[in-house]
Structures are given as C-alpha cells and as structure tokens.
Amino acid sequence: MTLINDTDKVALSARNVSWDWTGLPMHYVDGNPFATHYCNGMNMLLPEGEVFFVDVFSKALPLIVDEAVREDVIGFIGQEATHSSSHQSLLDHLQQQGLRVEPYLDQVRWFFRQLFGDRNFTGRRKQAWLLERVAIVAALEHFTSYLGNWGLNARGWDHTIEPRVLDLFRWHLAEEVEHRHVAYELYTHLDGRYWRRVRAWFLAAPTLAILWIRGIRYLMSVDPELADHDRRIRFRDVRSAWRRGLMPSPASLAAMFVEYLRPSYHPSRYGSTSQAVAYLASSPAARAAAH
Ligand SMILES: [Fe+2]
Ligand SMILES: [Fe+2]
C-alpha cells in the first residue's frame, strides 16, 4: 500500500451521477461469485451506513464553530448522500435479477437505526451520544479512506470488474479520498480525545467485519445462479482473490487497523487528492454529470 502525504484539499461537492445497469451479469467480477459477493457485501452496508453518516453529521452541524469545518461537513453530507443512493440503485437492479438482498438490508437497517440511532437522552447525555457517533463515523471513514486508496490503485480490478460497476466503485472511492480528512477533523474539532477515538475504532472495526462477512455468506446462500454445492465460502477462493488483487490482503488490513491506533494518526497519510481528482475527471459517470 502506498502512503502518500498529500494534504491538498479541494472544495467538496456532490456529483449528480447515475448508471444504467441493464444487462449487468449477476457475477460482475470476472464471472466469480465469491469476488462479486465480497463487493456486494460492502454494497449492502453502504446505503444504510451512509444514511447514518449523513444523519449524525447533520445533527453535529449546529455544534461547529469553525467555518472551514462547517463547509467541509456540508460537502461531505452531499457526497455521502449521493453514494448511498448510487449503491442502492445497483442493489435494486440485483434484487430485480432475483438476488434477494432485502432481508439482509432489513438487518442492516435495524442495526444502524436501533443500535446507533437517536436515543431518549437529553442535555449532556444527548451531546455525549452524538460525539460517540461522530467518533464512530470518523473510525469508519478511516476504513473508507484506506479502501479508497487501495481501490484506486487496485490493478487487479482493472480488467475484471464490469466497467460500469468499476466506475461506480472508483467514483465513490475517489470521493472517499477527496473527503478523507472531514470526519477526523470534525471529531477533532468537537472532542478529539484519543481514548474515545480508539474505543470507537474497537467497536466499529469488528462490527464492520462481522456485518460484511455475514453479508457475503448470506448472498452466497441466496444467489439464484449458484448450485447448492457452490454456496460455501472456500478458503481457496478467498486466497485466490487476494492473490489476484481483487481484495486487500490480510497483512494490508492489519496494517490499516493498527494505523488508527497511532496517537499521531491523520487521514492525509492515506491516498492522494490529486489521484482522486484525476480519476473523477476521467470517470464516465462523473463526466456525464458535469455536462
Ligand atoms: Fe461514501
Ligand atoms: Fe466517506
């Protein structure tokens, strides 16, 4: 993984992108069911997860006293809302093709709304719960900025993922790199305590991993194009996907996990704003949205 210290920031704005999924094959990653559902596992977490990000950051807006932070947070909210609806459009298509994503999406919805939603708190407890959730968003954004940098540089994706899906992923990941500093800086602005940040990471990272793995297993179990003997996740399929560069390696994920524990952590260490902006200038969907 390349760590590039590129602290350049750009004004954040949502791009009005869309994709027509007509004719998309069920196994859009090189005809490979496991690699496809690995991607779909994240696809299923994003729409609801990003609604959660938008909700928390909208509630944090009145607490912000720095104009630059406020502007970034408003740009962040616009981008995450568009990410959410774009991934939902792919999920809607897959559901129409017979992949029953809705039962799992219901679980994800319950998770974010019941567990991480508003509670009947008032006063200081209400504020503390909001800060806790800002810390959780910042922790999850550490993961998305890591994935953004990884995905923009994943040469294994170049000729294996169906071009429209690849553009959806890379457009999203480029915007993750573009706004990677926002959640961390909002957290630093509102609270910034190391232990709260680390506690949020110890909560967010395993939860994300469990939900993602459960999602992959669920999709393998309901995939209408898979024979029953192909529904298990086999270690050799996972290893082959790592080796082909279709997903991050365990060593890279472990390094990413440890990185967030550094007291001197800053998200600018992950990824390059200029690389993200260059991708967005060439993305078919972002270009179409600009005209
Ligand atoms: Fe996003
Ligand atoms: Fe993000």
PDB file of C-alpha atoms and ligand atoms in Angstrom:
ATOM      1  CA  MET A   1       0.000   0.000   0.000  1.00  0.00           C
ATOM      2  CA  THR A   2       1.265   3.453  -0.843  1.00  0.00           C
ATOM      3  CA  LEU A   3       1.121   6.037   1.877  1.00  0.00           C
ATOM      4  CA  ILE A   4       1.283   9.454   0.327  1.00  0.00           C
ATOM      5  CA  ASN A   5       1.379  12.577   2.403  1.00  0.00           C
ATOM      6  CA  ASP A   6      -0.856  14.685   0.237  1.00  0.00           C
ATOM      7  CA  THR A   7      -2.671  17.205   2.360  1.00  0.00           C
ATOM      8  CA  ASP A   8      -4.167  19.165  -0.536  1.00  0.00           C
ATOM      9  CA  LYS A   9      -7.837  19.779  -0.016  1.00  0.00           C
ATOM     10  CA  VAL A  10     -10.411  20.607  -2.618  1.00  0.00           C
ATOM     11  CA  ALA A  11     -13.849  22.169  -2.247  1.00  0.00           C
ATOM     12  CA  LEU A  12     -16.227  19.236  -1.783  1.00  0.00           C
ATOM     13  CA  SER A  13     -19.362  18.927  -3.833  1.00  0.00           C
ATOM     14  CA  ALA A  14     -21.702  16.090  -4.762  1.00  0.00           C
ATOM     15  CA  ARG A  15     -21.731  14.942  -8.401  1.00  0.00           C
ATOM     16  CA  ASN A  16     -25.088  14.035  -9.869  1.00  0.00           C
ATOM     17  CA  VAL A  17     -24.031  10.607 -11.196  1.00  0.00           C
ATOM     18  CA  SER A  18     -26.183   7.718 -12.402  1.00  0.00           C
ATOM     19  CA  TRP A  19     -25.723   4.367 -14.092  1.00  0.00           C
ATOM     20  CA  ASP A  20     -27.953   2.230 -16.278  1.00  0.00           C
ATOM     21  CA  TRP A  21     -27.487  -1.344 -15.052  1.00  0.00           C
ATOM     22  CA  THR A  22     -29.328  -3.000 -17.953  1.00  0.00           C
ATOM     23  CA  GLY A  23     -27.648  -6.259 -18.945  1.00  0.00           C
ATOM     24  CA  LEU A  24     -25.279  -6.371 -15.962  1.00  0.00           C
ATOM     25  CA  PRO A  25     -24.332 -10.014 -15.282  1.00  0.00           C
ATOM     26  CA  MET A  26     -25.070 -11.373 -11.795  1.00  0.00           C
ATOM     27  CA  HIS A  27     -21.376 -12.167 -11.213  1.00  0.00           C
ATOM     28  CA  TYR A  28     -19.934  -8.898 -12.428  1.00  0.00           C
ATOM     29  CA  VAL A  29     -16.402  -9.547 -11.123  1.00  0.00           C
ATOM     30  CA  ASP A  30     -14.938 -11.764 -13.816  1.00  0.00           C
ATOM     31  CA  GLY A  31     -17.820 -14.264 -13.508  1.00  0.00           C
ATOM     32  CA  ASN A  32     -16.538 -15.031  -9.989  1.00  0.00           C
ATOM     33  CA  PRO A  33     -19.370 -15.470  -7.415  1.00  0.00           C
ATOM     34  CA  PHE A  34     -17.228 -15.092  -4.279  1.00  0.00           C
ATOM     35  CA  ALA A  35     -15.381 -11.985  -5.524  1.00  0.00           C
ATOM     36  CA  THR A  36     -18.701 -10.466  -6.655  1.00  0.00           C
ATOM     37  CA  HIS A  37     -20.430 -11.100  -3.342  1.00  0.00           C
ATOM     38  CA  TYR A  38     -17.390  -9.800  -1.493  1.00  0.00           C
ATOM     39  CA  CYS A  39     -18.091  -6.496  -3.296  1.00  0.00           C
ATOM     40  CA  ASN A  40     -21.838  -6.856  -2.780  1.00  0.00           C
ATOM     41  CA  GLY A  41     -21.263  -7.373   0.945  1.00  0.00           C
ATOM     42  CA  MET A  42     -19.936  -3.819   1.084  1.00  0.00           C
ATOM     43  CA  ASN A  43     -22.614  -2.622  -1.362  1.00  0.00           C
ATOM     44  CA  MET A  44     -25.251  -3.779   1.124  1.00  0.00           C
ATOM     45  CA  LEU A  45     -23.674  -1.903   4.049  1.00  0.00           C
ATOM     46  CA  LEU A  46     -23.105   1.389   2.269  1.00  0.00           C
ATOM     47  CA  PRO A  47     -26.603   2.758   1.604  1.00  0.00           C
ATOM     48  CA  GLU A  48     -27.735   2.473   5.225  1.00  0.00           C
ATOM     49  CA  GLY A  49     -24.297   3.231   6.667  1.00  0.00           C
ATOM     50  CA  GLU A  50     -24.067   6.433   4.686  1.00  0.00           C
ATOM     51  CA  VAL A  51     -27.588   7.463   5.700  1.00  0.00           C
ATOM     52  CA  PHE A  52     -26.280   7.085   9.263  1.00  0.00           C
ATOM     53  CA  PHE A  53     -23.239   9.275   8.458  1.00  0.00           C
ATOM     54  CA  VAL A  54     -25.493  11.964   6.971  1.00  0.00           C
ATOM     55  CA  ASP A  55     -27.861  11.859   9.951  1.00  0.00           C
ATOM     56  CA  VAL A  56     -25.086  12.145  12.546  1.00  0.00           C
ATOM     57  CA  PHE A  57     -23.222  14.906  10.730  1.00  0.00           C
ATOM     58  CA  SER A  58     -26.407  16.897  10.112  1.00  0.00           C
ATOM     59  CA  LYS A  59     -27.060  16.789  13.867  1.00  0.00           C
ATOM     60  CA  ALA A  60     -23.465  17.845  14.575  1.00  0.00           C
ATOM     61  CA  LEU A  61     -23.665  20.900  12.285  1.00  0.00           C
ATOM     62  CA  PRO A  62     -25.051  23.283  14.956  1.00  0.00           C
ATOM     63  CA  LEU A  63     -22.085  22.469  17.224  1.00  0.00           C
ATOM     64  CA  ILE A  64     -19.465  23.563  14.673  1.00  0.00           C
ATOM     65  CA  VAL A  65     -17.891  26.961  15.297  1.00  0.00           C
ATOM     66  CA  ASP A  66     -15.216  26.846  12.580  1.00  0.00           C
ATOM     67  CA  GLU A  67     -16.437  27.972   9.143  1.00  0.00           C
ATOM     68  CA  ALA A  68     -13.950  25.797   7.189  1.00  0.00           C
ATOM     69  CA  VAL A  69     -15.005  22.671   9.111  1.00  0.00           C
ATOM     70  CA  ARG A  70     -18.677  23.525   8.534  1.00  0.00           C
ATOM     71  CA  GLU A  71     -18.150  23.904   4.781  1.00  0.00           C
ATOM     72  CA  ASP A  72     -16.329  20.577   4.595  1.00  0.00           C
ATOM     73  CA  VAL A  73     -19.052  18.836   6.588  1.00  0.00           C
ATOM     74  CA  ILE A  74     -21.765  20.217   4.275  1.00  0.00           C
ATOM     75  CA  GLY A  75     -19.794  18.952   1.239  1.00  0.00           C
ATOM     76  CA  PHE A  76     -19.274  15.602   2.960  1.00  0.00           C
ATOM     77  CA  ILE A  77     -23.005  15.245   3.661  1.00  0.00           C
ATOM     78  CA  GLY A  78     -23.823  15.887  -0.021  1.00  0.00           C
ATOM     79  CA  GLN A  79     -21.271  13.349  -1.235  1.00  0.00           C
ATOM     80  CA  GLU A  80     -22.285  10.598   1.210  1.00  0.00           C
ATOM     81  CA  ALA A  81     -25.985  11.018   0.386  1.00  0.00           C
ATOM     82  CA  THR A  82     -25.176  10.510  -3.316  1.00  0.00           C
ATOM     83  CA  HIS A  83     -23.011   7.455  -2.532  1.00  0.00           C
ATOM     84  CA  SER A  84     -25.868   5.911  -0.623  1.00  0.00           C
ATOM     85  CA  SER A  85     -28.423   6.312  -3.433  1.00  0.00           C
ATOM     86  CA  SER A  86     -25.962   5.162  -6.115  1.00  0.00           C
ATOM     87  CA  HIS A  87     -25.185   1.872  -4.362  1.00  0.00           C
ATOM     88  CA  GLN A  88     -28.879   1.418  -3.693  1.00  0.00           C
ATOM     89  CA  SER A  89     -29.528   1.617  -7.458  1.00  0.00           C
ATOM     90  CA  LEU A  90     -27.159  -1.331  -8.003  1.00  0.00           C
ATOM     91  CA  LEU A  91     -28.840  -3.268  -5.189  1.00  0.00           C
ATOM     92  CA  ASP A  92     -32.274  -2.571  -6.710  1.00  0.00           C
ATOM     93  CA  HIS A  93     -31.038  -3.975 -10.012  1.00  0.00           C
ATOM     94  CA  LEU A  94     -29.621  -7.130  -8.387  1.00  0.00           C
ATOM     95  CA  GLN A  95     -32.872  -7.614  -6.474  1.00  0.00           C
ATOM     96  CA  GLN A  96     -34.801  -7.381  -9.773  1.00  0.00           C
ATOM     97  CA  GLN A  97     -32.499 -10.066 -11.202  1.00  0.00           C
ATOM     98  CA  GLY A  98     -33.557 -12.416  -8.407  1.00  0.00           C
ATOM     99  CA  LEU A  99     -30.843 -11.804  -5.781  1.00  0.00           C
ATOM    100  CA  ARG A 100     -32.910 -11.258  -2.617  1.00  0.00           C
ATOM    101  CA  VAL A 101     -30.886  -8.534  -0.913  1.00  0.00           C
ATOM    102  CA  GLU A 102     -33.844  -7.031   1.008  1.00  0.00           C
ATOM    103  CA  PRO A 103     -33.898  -9.434   4.010  1.00  0.00           C
ATOM    104  CA  TYR A 104     -30.264  -8.655   4.742  1.00  0.00           C
ATOM    105  CA  LEU A 105     -30.777  -4.922   4.147  1.00  0.00           C
ATOM    106  CA  ASP A 106     -33.541  -5.066   6.777  1.00  0.00           C
ATOM    107  CA  GLN A 107     -30.999  -6.393   9.284  1.00  0.00           C
ATOM    108  CA  VAL A 108     -28.509  -3.667   8.391  1.00  0.00           C
ATOM    109  CA  ARG A 109     -31.251  -1.049   8.708  1.00  0.00           C
ATOM    110  CA  TRP A 110     -32.230  -2.383  12.136  1.00  0.00           C
ATOM    111  CA  PHE A 111     -28.615  -2.321  13.171  1.00  0.00           C
ATOM    112  CA  PHE A 112     -27.938   1.301  12.256  1.00  0.00           C
ATOM    113  CA  ARG A 113     -31.321   2.677  13.314  1.00  0.00           C
ATOM    114  CA  GLN A 114     -31.873   0.791  16.555  1.00  0.00           C
ATOM    115  CA  LEU A 115     -28.332   0.380  17.834  1.00  0.00           C
ATOM    116  CA  PHE A 116     -26.771   3.601  16.552  1.00  0.00           C
ATOM    117  CA  GLY A 117     -29.898   5.732  16.155  1.00  0.00           C
ATOM    118  CA  ASP A 118     -31.216   8.502  18.387  1.00  0.00           C
ATOM    119  CA  ARG A 119     -31.969   7.612  21.994  1.00  0.00           C
ATOM    120  CA  ASN A 120     -34.186   9.311  24.510  1.00  0.00           C
ATOM    121  CA  PHE A 121     -31.340  11.305  26.008  1.00  0.00           C
ATOM    122  CA  THR A 122     -31.385  14.956  26.945  1.00  0.00           C
ATOM    123  CA  GLY A 123     -28.748  17.538  27.844  1.00  0.00           C
ATOM    124  CA  ARG A 124     -25.181  16.303  28.358  1.00  0.00           C
ATOM    125  CA  ARG A 125     -26.018  12.665  27.678  1.00  0.00           C
ATOM    126  CA  LYS A 126     -27.578  13.623  24.347  1.00  0.00           C
ATOM    127  CA  GLN A 127     -24.432  15.509  23.380  1.00  0.00           C
ATOM    128  CA  ALA A 128     -22.158  12.660  24.562  1.00  0.00           C
ATOM    129  CA  TRP A 129     -24.107  10.147  22.443  1.00  0.00           C
ATOM    130  CA  LEU A 130     -23.771  12.416  19.424  1.00  0.00           C
ATOM    131  CA  LEU A 131     -19.998  12.738  19.966  1.00  0.00           C
ATOM    132  CA  GLU A 132     -19.745   8.971  20.353  1.00  0.00           C
ATOM    133  CA  ARG A 133     -21.397   8.568  16.971  1.00  0.00           C
ATOM    134  CA  VAL A 134     -19.200  11.243  15.350  1.00  0.00           C
ATOM    135  CA  ALA A 135     -16.230   9.191  16.634  1.00  0.00           C
ATOM    136  CA  ILE A 136     -17.743   6.055  15.077  1.00  0.00           C
ATOM    137  CA  VAL A 137     -18.187   7.811  11.719  1.00  0.00           C
ATOM    138  CA  ALA A 138     -14.581   9.065  11.902  1.00  0.00           C
ATOM    139  CA  ALA A 139     -13.418   5.498  12.607  1.00  0.00           C
ATOM    140  CA  LEU A 140     -15.408   4.107   9.670  1.00  0.00           C
ATOM    141  CA  GLU A 141     -14.051   6.876   7.461  1.00  0.00           C
ATOM    142  CA  HIS A 142     -10.544   5.688   8.313  1.00  0.00           C
ATOM    143  CA  PHE A 143     -11.565   2.410   6.713  1.00  0.00           C
ATOM    144  CA  THR A 144     -13.178   4.081   3.675  1.00  0.00           C
ATOM    145  CA  SER A 145     -10.130   6.282   3.074  1.00  0.00           C
ATOM    146  CA  TYR A 146      -7.920   3.187   3.266  1.00  0.00           C
ATOM    147  CA  LEU A 147     -10.237   1.365   0.856  1.00  0.00           C
ATOM    148  CA  GLY A 148     -10.319   4.441  -1.377  1.00  0.00           C
ATOM    149  CA  ASN A 149      -6.571   4.473  -1.722  1.00  0.00           C
ATOM    150  CA  TRP A 150      -6.476   0.703  -2.159  1.00  0.00           C
ATOM    151  CA  GLY A 151      -9.240   0.621  -4.783  1.00  0.00           C
ATOM    152  CA  LEU A 152      -7.873   3.470  -6.888  1.00  0.00           C
ATOM    153  CA  ASN A 153      -4.578   1.573  -7.095  1.00  0.00           C
ATOM    154  CA  ALA A 154      -6.011  -1.957  -7.404  1.00  0.00           C
ATOM    155  CA  ARG A 155      -4.656  -3.024 -10.790  1.00  0.00           C
ATOM    156  CA  GLY A 156      -6.332  -6.414 -10.203  1.00  0.00           C
ATOM    157  CA  TRP A 157      -9.677  -4.641 -10.651  1.00  0.00           C
ATOM    158  CA  ASP A 158      -8.845  -3.055 -13.998  1.00  0.00           C
ATOM    159  CA  HIS A 159      -9.983  -5.780 -16.373  1.00  0.00           C
ATOM    160  CA  THR A 160     -12.002  -7.991 -14.053  1.00  0.00           C
ATOM    161  CA  ILE A 161     -14.869  -5.797 -12.834  1.00  0.00           C
ATOM    162  CA  GLU A 162     -17.623  -4.910 -15.294  1.00  0.00           C
ATOM    163  CA  PRO A 163     -16.803  -1.326 -16.445  1.00  0.00           C
ATOM    164  CA  ARG A 164     -19.952   0.353 -15.081  1.00  0.00           C
ATOM    165  CA  VAL A 165     -19.530  -1.228 -11.640  1.00  0.00           C
ATOM    166  CA  LEU A 166     -15.830  -0.385 -11.692  1.00  0.00           C
ATOM    167  CA  ASP A 167     -16.728   3.243 -12.378  1.00  0.00           C
ATOM    168  CA  LEU A 168     -19.287   3.227  -9.527  1.00  0.00           C
ATOM    169  CA  PHE A 169     -16.654   1.852  -7.152  1.00  0.00           C
ATOM    170  CA  ARG A 170     -13.848   4.138  -8.256  1.00  0.00           C
ATOM    171  CA  TRP A 171     -16.034   7.262  -8.394  1.00  0.00           C
ATOM    172  CA  HIS A 172     -17.120   6.511  -4.832  1.00  0.00           C
ATOM    173  CA  LEU A 173     -13.609   5.657  -3.650  1.00  0.00           C
ATOM    174  CA  ALA A 174     -12.157   8.777  -5.276  1.00  0.00           C
ATOM    175  CA  GLU A 175     -14.667  10.898  -3.349  1.00  0.00           C
ATOM    176  CA  GLU A 176     -13.742   8.986  -0.179  1.00  0.00           C
ATOM    177  CA  VAL A 177     -10.130  10.020  -0.759  1.00  0.00           C
ATOM    178  CA  GLU A 178     -11.225  13.561  -1.600  1.00  0.00           C
ATOM    179  CA  HIS A 179     -13.099  13.971   1.711  1.00  0.00           C
ATOM    180  CA  ARG A 180     -10.958  11.664   3.879  1.00  0.00           C
ATOM    181  CA  HIS A 181      -9.981  14.415   6.319  1.00  0.00           C
ATOM    182  CA  VAL A 182     -13.510  15.655   7.074  1.00  0.00           C
ATOM    183  CA  ALA A 183     -14.795  13.186   9.687  1.00  0.00           C
ATOM    184  CA  TYR A 184     -11.490  13.086  11.542  1.00  0.00           C
ATOM    185  CA  GLU A 185     -11.281  16.870  11.623  1.00  0.00           C
ATOM    186  CA  LEU A 186     -14.895  17.183  12.748  1.00  0.00           C
ATOM    187  CA  TYR A 187     -14.176  14.742  15.568  1.00  0.00           C
ATOM    188  CA  THR A 188     -11.005  16.659  16.482  1.00  0.00           C
ATOM    189  CA  HIS A 189     -12.955  19.934  16.389  1.00  0.00           C
ATOM    190  CA  LEU A 190     -15.784  18.699  18.641  1.00  0.00           C
ATOM    191  CA  ASP A 191     -13.918  16.401  21.023  1.00  0.00           C
ATOM    192  CA  GLY A 192     -10.681  14.809  19.821  1.00  0.00           C
ATOM    193  CA  ARG A 193      -9.961  12.638  22.876  1.00  0.00           C
ATOM    194  CA  TYR A 194      -7.690   9.755  21.972  1.00  0.00           C
ATOM    195  CA  TRP A 195      -9.470   7.115  24.046  1.00  0.00           C
ATOM    196  CA  ARG A 196     -12.868   7.930  22.643  1.00  0.00           C
ATOM    197  CA  ARG A 197     -11.415   7.686  19.121  1.00  0.00           C
ATOM    198  CA  VAL A 198      -9.767   4.317  19.869  1.00  0.00           C
ATOM    199  CA  ARG A 199     -12.839   2.969  21.654  1.00  0.00           C
ATOM    200  CA  ALA A 200     -14.962   3.852  18.613  1.00  0.00           C
ATOM    201  CA  TRP A 201     -12.485   2.012  16.376  1.00  0.00           C
ATOM    202  CA  PHE A 202     -12.570  -1.112  18.563  1.00  0.00           C
ATOM    203  CA  LEU A 203     -16.338  -1.027  18.258  1.00  0.00           C
ATOM    204  CA  ALA A 204     -16.582  -0.092  14.577  1.00  0.00           C
ATOM    205  CA  ALA A 205     -13.898  -2.299  13.005  1.00  0.00           C
ATOM    206  CA  PRO A 206     -15.065  -5.729  14.286  1.00  0.00           C
ATOM    207  CA  THR A 207     -18.699  -4.767  13.726  1.00  0.00           C
ATOM    208  CA  LEU A 208     -17.957  -3.824  10.128  1.00  0.00           C
ATOM    209  CA  ALA A 209     -16.018  -7.059   9.576  1.00  0.00           C
ATOM    210  CA  ILE A 210     -18.798  -9.216  11.070  1.00  0.00           C
ATOM    211  CA  LEU A 211     -21.557  -7.498   9.083  1.00  0.00           C
ATOM    212  CA  TRP A 212     -19.515  -7.745   5.883  1.00  0.00           C
ATOM    213  CA  ILE A 213     -18.737 -11.464   6.297  1.00  0.00           C
ATOM    214  CA  ARG A 214     -22.360 -12.201   7.253  1.00  0.00           C
ATOM    215  CA  GLY A 215     -23.473 -10.345   4.125  1.00  0.00           C
ATOM    216  CA  ILE A 216     -21.196 -12.386   1.860  1.00  0.00           C
ATOM    217  CA  ARG A 217     -22.387 -15.642   3.432  1.00  0.00           C
ATOM    218  CA  TYR A 218     -25.995 -14.562   3.091  1.00  0.00           C
ATOM    219  CA  LEU A 219     -25.605 -13.678  -0.599  1.00  0.00           C
ATOM    220  CA  MET A 220     -23.848 -16.975  -1.365  1.00  0.00           C
ATOM    221  CA  SER A 221     -26.799 -18.735   0.270  1.00  0.00           C
ATOM    222  CA  VAL A 222     -29.483 -16.980  -1.817  1.00  0.00           C
ATOM    223  CA  ASP A 223     -27.682 -16.476  -5.151  1.00  0.00           C
ATOM    224  CA  PRO A 224     -30.162 -17.823  -7.756  1.00  0.00           C
ATOM    225  CA  GLU A 225     -27.356 -18.761 -10.172  1.00  0.00           C
ATOM    226  CA  LEU A 226     -25.357 -20.922  -7.749  1.00  0.00           C
ATOM    227  CA  ALA A 227     -25.699 -24.668  -7.365  1.00  0.00           C
ATOM    228  CA  ASP A 228     -26.058 -25.850  -3.749  1.00  0.00           C
ATOM    229  CA  HIS A 229     -22.552 -27.326  -3.628  1.00  0.00           C
ATOM    230  CA  ASP A 230     -21.053 -23.918  -4.593  1.00  0.00           C
ATOM    231  CA  ARG A 231     -22.654 -21.934  -1.770  1.00  0.00           C
ATOM    232  CA  ARG A 232     -19.896 -22.365   0.806  1.00  0.00           C
ATOM    233  CA  ILE A 233     -17.098 -19.772   1.100  1.00  0.00           C
ATOM    234  CA  ARG A 234     -13.963 -21.791   0.375  1.00  0.00           C
ATOM    235  CA  PHE A 235     -10.576 -20.678   1.632  1.00  0.00           C
ATOM    236  CA  ARG A 236      -9.025 -21.282  -1.773  1.00  0.00           C
ATOM    237  CA  ASP A 237     -11.466 -18.816  -3.375  1.00  0.00           C
ATOM    238  CA  VAL A 238     -10.588 -16.184  -0.788  1.00  0.00           C
ATOM    239  CA  ARG A 239      -6.843 -16.766  -1.221  1.00  0.00           C
ATOM    240  CA  SER A 240      -7.150 -16.637  -4.984  1.00  0.00           C
ATOM    241  CA  ALA A 241      -9.000 -13.278  -4.753  1.00  0.00           C
ATOM    242  CA  TRP A 242      -6.170 -11.862  -2.570  1.00  0.00           C
ATOM    243  CA  ARG A 243      -3.531 -13.142  -4.908  1.00  0.00           C
ATOM    244  CA  ARG A 244      -5.236 -11.708  -7.965  1.00  0.00           C
ATOM    245  CA  GLY A 245      -5.504  -8.336  -6.234  1.00  0.00           C
ATOM    246  CA  LEU A 246      -9.317  -8.390  -6.186  1.00  0.00           C
ATOM    247  CA  MET A 247      -9.426  -7.664  -2.458  1.00  0.00           C
ATOM    248  CA  PRO A 248      -6.950  -6.317   0.132  1.00  0.00           C
ATOM    249  CA  SER A 249      -4.589  -8.840   1.717  1.00  0.00           C
ATOM    250  CA  PRO A 250      -4.811  -9.681   5.447  1.00  0.00           C
ATOM    251  CA  ALA A 251      -1.419  -8.004   6.041  1.00  0.00           C
ATOM    252  CA  SER A 252      -2.629  -4.783   4.444  1.00  0.00           C
ATOM    253  CA  LEU A 253      -5.853  -4.857   6.501  1.00  0.00           C
ATOM    254  CA  ALA A 254      -3.901  -5.495   9.715  1.00  0.00           C
ATOM    255  CA  ALA A 255      -1.608  -2.522   8.987  1.00  0.00           C
ATOM    256  CA  MET A 256      -4.678  -0.368   8.342  1.00  0.00           C
ATOM    257  CA  PHE A 257      -6.191  -1.484  11.678  1.00  0.00           C
ATOM    258  CA  VAL A 258      -3.063  -0.616  13.656  1.00  0.00           C
ATOM    259  CA  GLU A 259      -2.601   2.716  11.887  1.00  0.00           C
ATOM    260  CA  TYR A 260      -5.714   4.195  13.514  1.00  0.00           C
ATOM    261  CA  LEU A 261      -4.290   3.485  16.962  1.00  0.00           C
ATOM    262  CA  ARG A 262      -1.359   5.837  16.456  1.00  0.00           C
ATOM    263  CA  PRO A 263      -1.724   8.965  18.593  1.00  0.00           C
ATOM    264  CA  SER A 264      -0.269  10.929  15.645  1.00  0.00           C
ATOM    265  CA  TYR A 265      -2.766   9.475  13.142  1.00  0.00           C
ATOM    266  CA  HIS A 266      -4.043  11.740  10.385  1.00  0.00           C
ATOM    267  CA  PRO A 267      -6.084  10.586   7.364  1.00  0.00           C
ATOM    268  CA  SER A 268      -3.925  12.604   4.960  1.00  0.00           C
ATOM    269  CA  ARG A 269      -1.452   9.711   5.190  1.00  0.00           C
ATOM    270  CA  TYR A 270      -3.821   7.621   3.075  1.00  0.00           C
ATOM    271  CA  GLY A 271      -4.148   8.346  -0.582  1.00  0.00           C
ATOM    272  CA  SER A 272      -3.588  11.241  -2.894  1.00  0.00           C
ATOM    273  CA  THR A 273      -6.097  14.005  -3.522  1.00  0.00           C
ATOM    274  CA  SER A 274      -4.596  14.648  -6.957  1.00  0.00           C
ATOM    275  CA  GLN A 275      -5.037  10.968  -7.914  1.00  0.00           C
ATOM    276  CA  ALA A 276      -8.671  11.097  -6.743  1.00  0.00           C
ATOM    277  CA  VAL A 277      -9.355  14.319  -8.659  1.00  0.00           C
ATOM    278  CA  ALA A 278      -7.697  12.836 -11.771  1.00  0.00           C
ATOM    279  CA  TYR A 279      -9.965   9.780 -11.583  1.00  0.00           C
ATOM    280  CA  LEU A 280     -13.051  11.969 -11.142  1.00  0.00           C
ATOM    281  CA  ALA A 281     -12.023  13.955 -14.239  1.00  0.00           C
ATOM    282  CA  SER A 282     -11.963  10.721 -16.283  1.00  0.00           C
ATOM    283  CA  SER A 283     -14.904   8.836 -14.679  1.00  0.00           C
ATOM    284  CA  PRO A 284     -17.608   8.306 -17.344  1.00  0.00           C
ATOM    285  CA  ALA A 285     -20.433   8.908 -14.850  1.00  0.00           C
ATOM    286  CA  ALA A 286     -18.812  11.976 -13.249  1.00  0.00           C
ATOM    287  CA  ARG A 287     -18.105  13.424 -16.710  1.00  0.00           C
ATOM    288  CA  ALA A 288     -21.687  12.841 -17.811  1.00  0.00           C
ATOM    289  CA  ALA A 289     -22.913  14.511 -14.596  1.00  0.00           C
ATOM    290  CA  ALA A 290     -20.743  17.549 -15.295  1.00  0.00           C
ATOM    291  CA  HIS A 291     -22.457  18.224 -18.667  1.00  0.00           C
TER     292      HIS A 291
HETATM  293 FE    FE B   1     -19.152   7.208   0.848  1.00  0.00          FE
HETATM  294 FE    FE B   2     -16.862   8.927   3.191  1.00  0.00          FE
END
